[in-house]
PDB file of C-alpha atoms and ligand atoms in Angstrom:
ATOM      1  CA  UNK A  24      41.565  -1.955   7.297  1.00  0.00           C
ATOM      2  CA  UNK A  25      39.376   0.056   5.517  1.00  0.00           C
ATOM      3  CA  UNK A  26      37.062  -2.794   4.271  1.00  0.00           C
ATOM      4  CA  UNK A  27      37.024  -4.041   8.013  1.00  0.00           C
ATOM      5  CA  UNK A  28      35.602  -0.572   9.286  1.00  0.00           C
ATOM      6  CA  UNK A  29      32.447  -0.787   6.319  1.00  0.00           C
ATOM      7  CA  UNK A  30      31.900  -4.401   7.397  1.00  0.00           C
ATOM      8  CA  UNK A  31      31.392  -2.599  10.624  1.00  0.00           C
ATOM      9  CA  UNK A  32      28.749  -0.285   9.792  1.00  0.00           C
ATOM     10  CA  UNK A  33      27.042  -2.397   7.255  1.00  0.00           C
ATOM     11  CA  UNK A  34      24.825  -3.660  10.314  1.00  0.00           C
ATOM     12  CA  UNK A  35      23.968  -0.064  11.082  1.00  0.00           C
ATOM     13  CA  UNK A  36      22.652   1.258   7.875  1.00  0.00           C
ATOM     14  CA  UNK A  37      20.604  -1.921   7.440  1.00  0.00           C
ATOM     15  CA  UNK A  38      19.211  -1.195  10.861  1.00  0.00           C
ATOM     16  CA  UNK A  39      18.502   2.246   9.760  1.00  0.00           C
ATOM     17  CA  UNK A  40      16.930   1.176   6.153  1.00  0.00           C
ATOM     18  CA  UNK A  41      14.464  -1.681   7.306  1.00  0.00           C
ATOM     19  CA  UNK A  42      13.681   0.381  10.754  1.00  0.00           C
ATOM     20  CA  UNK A  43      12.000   3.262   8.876  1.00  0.00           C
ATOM     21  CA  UNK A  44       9.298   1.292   6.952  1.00  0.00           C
ATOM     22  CA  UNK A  45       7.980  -0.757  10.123  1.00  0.00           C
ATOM     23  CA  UNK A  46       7.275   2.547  11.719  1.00  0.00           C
ATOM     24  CA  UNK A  47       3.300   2.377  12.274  1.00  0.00           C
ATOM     25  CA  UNK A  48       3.567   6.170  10.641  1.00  0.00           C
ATOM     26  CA  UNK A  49       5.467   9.243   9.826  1.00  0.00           C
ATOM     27  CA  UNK A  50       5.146  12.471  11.170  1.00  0.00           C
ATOM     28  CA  UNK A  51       4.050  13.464   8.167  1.00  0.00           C
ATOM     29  CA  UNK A  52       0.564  11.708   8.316  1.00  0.00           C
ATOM     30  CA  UNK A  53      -1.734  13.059  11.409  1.00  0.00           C
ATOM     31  CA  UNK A  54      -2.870  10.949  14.241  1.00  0.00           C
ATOM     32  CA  UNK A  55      -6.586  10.620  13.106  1.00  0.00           C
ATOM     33  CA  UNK A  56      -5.318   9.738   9.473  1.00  0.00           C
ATOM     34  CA  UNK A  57      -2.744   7.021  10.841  1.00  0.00           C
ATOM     35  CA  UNK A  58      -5.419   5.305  12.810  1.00  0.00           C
ATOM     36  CA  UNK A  59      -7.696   4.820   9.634  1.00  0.00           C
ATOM     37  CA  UNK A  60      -4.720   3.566   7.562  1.00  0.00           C
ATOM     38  CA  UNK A  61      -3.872   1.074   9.995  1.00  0.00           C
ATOM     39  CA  UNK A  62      -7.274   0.232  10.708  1.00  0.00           C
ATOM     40  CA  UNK A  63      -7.760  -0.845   6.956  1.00  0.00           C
ATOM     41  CA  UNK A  64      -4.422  -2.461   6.933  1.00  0.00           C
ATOM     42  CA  UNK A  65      -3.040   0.348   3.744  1.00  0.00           C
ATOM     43  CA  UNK A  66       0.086   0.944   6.493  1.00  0.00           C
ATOM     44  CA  UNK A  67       1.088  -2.975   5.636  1.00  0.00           C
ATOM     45  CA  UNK A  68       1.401  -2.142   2.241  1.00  0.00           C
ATOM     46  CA  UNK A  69       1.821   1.552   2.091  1.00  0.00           C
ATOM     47  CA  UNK A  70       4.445   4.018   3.931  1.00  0.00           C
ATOM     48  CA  UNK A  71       4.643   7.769   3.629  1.00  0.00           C
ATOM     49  CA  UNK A  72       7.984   8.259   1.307  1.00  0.00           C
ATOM     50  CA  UNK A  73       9.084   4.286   1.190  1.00  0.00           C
ATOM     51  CA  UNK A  74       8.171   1.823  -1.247  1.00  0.00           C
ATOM     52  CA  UNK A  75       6.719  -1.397   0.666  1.00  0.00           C
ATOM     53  CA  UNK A  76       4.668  -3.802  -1.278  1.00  0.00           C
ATOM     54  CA  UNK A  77       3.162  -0.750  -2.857  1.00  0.00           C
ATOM     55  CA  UNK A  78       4.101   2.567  -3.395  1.00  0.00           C
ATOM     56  CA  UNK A  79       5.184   5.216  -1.173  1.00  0.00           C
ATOM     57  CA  UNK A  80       1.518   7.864  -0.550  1.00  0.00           C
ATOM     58  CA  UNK A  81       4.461  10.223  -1.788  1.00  0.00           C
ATOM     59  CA  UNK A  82       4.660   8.500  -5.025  1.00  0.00           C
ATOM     60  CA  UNK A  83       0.504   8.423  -5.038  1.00  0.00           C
ATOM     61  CA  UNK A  84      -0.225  11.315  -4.460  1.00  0.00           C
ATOM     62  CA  UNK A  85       2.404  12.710  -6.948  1.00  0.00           C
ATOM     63  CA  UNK A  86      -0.286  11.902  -9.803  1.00  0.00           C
ATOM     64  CA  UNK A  87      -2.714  14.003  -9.088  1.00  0.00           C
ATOM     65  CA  UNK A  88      -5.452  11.908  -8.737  1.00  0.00           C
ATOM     66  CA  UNK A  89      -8.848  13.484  -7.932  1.00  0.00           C
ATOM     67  CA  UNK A  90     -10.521  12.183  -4.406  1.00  0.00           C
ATOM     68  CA  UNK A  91     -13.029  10.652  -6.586  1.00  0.00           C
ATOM     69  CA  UNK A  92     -10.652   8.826  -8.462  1.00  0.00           C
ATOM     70  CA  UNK A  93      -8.365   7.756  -5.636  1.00  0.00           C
ATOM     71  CA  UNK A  94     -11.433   6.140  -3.950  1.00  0.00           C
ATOM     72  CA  UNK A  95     -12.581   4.154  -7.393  1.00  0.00           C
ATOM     73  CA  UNK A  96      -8.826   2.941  -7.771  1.00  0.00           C
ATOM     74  CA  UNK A  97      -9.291   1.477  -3.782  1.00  0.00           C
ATOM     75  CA  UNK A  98     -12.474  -0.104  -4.349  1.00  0.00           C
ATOM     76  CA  UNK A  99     -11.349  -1.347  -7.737  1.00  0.00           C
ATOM     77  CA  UNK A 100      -7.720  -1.057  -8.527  1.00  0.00           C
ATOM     78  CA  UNK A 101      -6.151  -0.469 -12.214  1.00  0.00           C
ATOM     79  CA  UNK A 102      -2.847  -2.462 -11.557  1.00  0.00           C
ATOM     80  CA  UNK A 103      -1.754  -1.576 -15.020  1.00  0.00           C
ATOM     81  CA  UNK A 104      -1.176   1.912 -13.281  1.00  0.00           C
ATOM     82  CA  UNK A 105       1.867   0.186 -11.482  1.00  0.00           C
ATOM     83  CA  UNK A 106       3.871  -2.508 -13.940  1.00  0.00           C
ATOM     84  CA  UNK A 107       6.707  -2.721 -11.362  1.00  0.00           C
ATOM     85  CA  UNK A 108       4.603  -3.458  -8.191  1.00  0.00           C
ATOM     86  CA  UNK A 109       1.927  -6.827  -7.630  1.00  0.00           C
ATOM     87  CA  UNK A 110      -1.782  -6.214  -8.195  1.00  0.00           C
ATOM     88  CA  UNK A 111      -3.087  -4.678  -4.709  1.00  0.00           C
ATOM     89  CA  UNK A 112      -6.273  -6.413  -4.416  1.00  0.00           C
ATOM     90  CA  UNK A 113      -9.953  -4.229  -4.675  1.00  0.00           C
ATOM     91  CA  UNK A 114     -10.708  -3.198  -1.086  1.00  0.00           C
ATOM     92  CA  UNK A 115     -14.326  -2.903  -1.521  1.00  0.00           C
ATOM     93  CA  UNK A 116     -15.555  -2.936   2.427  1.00  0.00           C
ATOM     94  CA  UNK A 117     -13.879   0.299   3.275  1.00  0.00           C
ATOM     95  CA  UNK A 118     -16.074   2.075   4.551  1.00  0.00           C
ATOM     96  CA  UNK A 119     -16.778   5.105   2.051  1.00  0.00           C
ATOM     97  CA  UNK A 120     -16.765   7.999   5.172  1.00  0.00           C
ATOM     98  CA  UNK A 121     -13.132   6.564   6.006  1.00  0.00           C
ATOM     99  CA  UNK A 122     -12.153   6.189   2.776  1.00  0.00           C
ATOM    100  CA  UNK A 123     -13.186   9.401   1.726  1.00  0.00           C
ATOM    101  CA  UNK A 124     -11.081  11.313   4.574  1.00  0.00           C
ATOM    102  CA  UNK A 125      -7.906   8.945   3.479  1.00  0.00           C
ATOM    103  CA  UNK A 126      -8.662  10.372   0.285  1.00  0.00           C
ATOM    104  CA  UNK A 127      -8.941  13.742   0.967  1.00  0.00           C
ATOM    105  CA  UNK A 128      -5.875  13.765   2.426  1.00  0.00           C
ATOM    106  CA  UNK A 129      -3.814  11.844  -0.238  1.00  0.00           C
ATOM    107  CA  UNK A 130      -4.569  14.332  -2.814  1.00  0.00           C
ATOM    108  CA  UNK A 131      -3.005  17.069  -0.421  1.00  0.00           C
ATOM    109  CA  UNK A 132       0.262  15.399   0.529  1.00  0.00           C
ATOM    110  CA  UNK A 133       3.775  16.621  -1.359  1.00  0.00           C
TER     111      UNK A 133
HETATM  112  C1  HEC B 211      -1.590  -6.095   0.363  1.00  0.00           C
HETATM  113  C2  HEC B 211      -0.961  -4.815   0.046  1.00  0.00           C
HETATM  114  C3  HEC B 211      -1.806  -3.547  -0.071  1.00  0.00           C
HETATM  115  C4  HEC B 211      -2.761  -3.080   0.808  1.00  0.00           C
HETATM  116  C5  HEC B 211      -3.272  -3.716   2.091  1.00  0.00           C
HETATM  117  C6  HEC B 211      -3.183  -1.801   0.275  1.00  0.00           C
HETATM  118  N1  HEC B 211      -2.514  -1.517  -0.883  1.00  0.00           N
HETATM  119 FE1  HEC B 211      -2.769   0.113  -2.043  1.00  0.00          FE
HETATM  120  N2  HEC B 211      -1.500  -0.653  -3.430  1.00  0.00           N
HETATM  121  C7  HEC B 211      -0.782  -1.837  -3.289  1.00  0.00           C
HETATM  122  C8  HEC B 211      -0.011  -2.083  -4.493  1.00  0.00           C
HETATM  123  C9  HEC B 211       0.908  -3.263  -4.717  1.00  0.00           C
HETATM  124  C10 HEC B 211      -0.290  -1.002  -5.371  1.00  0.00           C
HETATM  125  C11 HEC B 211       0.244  -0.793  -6.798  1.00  0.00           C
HETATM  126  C12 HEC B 211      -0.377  -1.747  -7.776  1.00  0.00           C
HETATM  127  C13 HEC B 211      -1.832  -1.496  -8.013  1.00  0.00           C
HETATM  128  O1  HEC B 211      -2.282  -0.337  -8.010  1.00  0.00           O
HETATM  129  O2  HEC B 211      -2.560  -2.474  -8.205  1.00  0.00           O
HETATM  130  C14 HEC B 211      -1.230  -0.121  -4.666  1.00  0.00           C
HETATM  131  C15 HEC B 211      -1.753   1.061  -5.171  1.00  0.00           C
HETATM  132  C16 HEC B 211      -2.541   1.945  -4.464  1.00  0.00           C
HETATM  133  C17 HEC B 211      -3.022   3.211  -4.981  1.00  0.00           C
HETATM  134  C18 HEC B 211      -2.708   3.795  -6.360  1.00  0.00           C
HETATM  135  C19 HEC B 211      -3.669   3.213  -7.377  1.00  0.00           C
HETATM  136  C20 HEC B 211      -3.339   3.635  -8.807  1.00  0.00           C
HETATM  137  O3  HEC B 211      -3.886   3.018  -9.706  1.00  0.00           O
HETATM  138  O4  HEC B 211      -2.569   4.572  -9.007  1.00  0.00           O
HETATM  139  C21 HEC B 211      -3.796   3.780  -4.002  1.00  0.00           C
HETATM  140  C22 HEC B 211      -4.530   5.111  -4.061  1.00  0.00           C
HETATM  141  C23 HEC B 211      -3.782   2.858  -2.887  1.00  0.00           C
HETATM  142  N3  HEC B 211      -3.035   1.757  -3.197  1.00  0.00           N
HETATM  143  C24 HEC B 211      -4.452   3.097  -1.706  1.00  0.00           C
HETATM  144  C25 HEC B 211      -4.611   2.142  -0.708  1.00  0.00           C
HETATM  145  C26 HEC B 211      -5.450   2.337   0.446  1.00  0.00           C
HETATM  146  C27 HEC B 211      -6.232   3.600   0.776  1.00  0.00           C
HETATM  147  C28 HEC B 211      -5.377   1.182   1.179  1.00  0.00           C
HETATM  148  C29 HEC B 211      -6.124   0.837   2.436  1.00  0.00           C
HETATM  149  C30 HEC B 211      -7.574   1.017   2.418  1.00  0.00           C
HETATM  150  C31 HEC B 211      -4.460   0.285   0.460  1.00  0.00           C
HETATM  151  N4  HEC B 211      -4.022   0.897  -0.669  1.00  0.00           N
HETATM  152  C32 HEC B 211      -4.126  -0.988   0.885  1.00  0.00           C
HETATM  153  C33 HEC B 211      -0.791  -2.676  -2.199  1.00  0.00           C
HETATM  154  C34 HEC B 211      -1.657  -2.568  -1.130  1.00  0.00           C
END
């Protein structure tokens, strides 16, 4: 009986764990900042506190990088940086005024 009852839920939590990721954003990252992420396509790779195919702006921005930095990894990634994710490919026509506000903003999230 009690294995029935898991069997159950199981459907549930897998709706709950694969529903959060395919949110366009969190409420964590503001409108203006959303728009630019999705624009440039970083929201089909990158979610606020979930690892996608890369990891979680959480995660990112728990390294300190400097804006400056943050930017040069984008336009040129180090994919040493991340030995248990695949290489995210250099992004190089992102516009440097949007890229420069998504970075501003990574090096302030907690
Ligand atoms: C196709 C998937 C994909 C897309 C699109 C993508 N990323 Fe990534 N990103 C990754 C993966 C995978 C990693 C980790 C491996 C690596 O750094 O090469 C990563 C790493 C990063 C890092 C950390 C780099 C480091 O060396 O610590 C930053 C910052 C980042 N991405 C920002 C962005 C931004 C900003 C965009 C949009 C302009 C974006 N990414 C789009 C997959 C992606």
């Amino acid at each position: 009986m009690k294995y029935q009852k898991s069997l159950v839920l199981a459907p549930v939590f897998l709706v709950l764990f694969f529903a959060k990721p395919l949110a366009p954003k969190g409420p964590d990252i503001p409108d203006d900042i959303a728009q630019l992420l999705s624009k440039h396509t970083c929201s089909s790779c990158h979610a606020f506190a979930t690892k996608l195919v890369g990891p979680s702006w959480k995660e990112i921005a728990a390294r300190k990088y400097t804006k400056k930095h943050i930017m040069e990894l984008v336009y040129s990634p180090t994919p040493g940086n991340w030995p248990n994710y695949p290489p995210m490919a250099a992004l190089k026509n992102v516009p440097k005024g949007d890229l420069s506000k998504i970075a501003t903003w990574l090096t302030k999230v907690k």
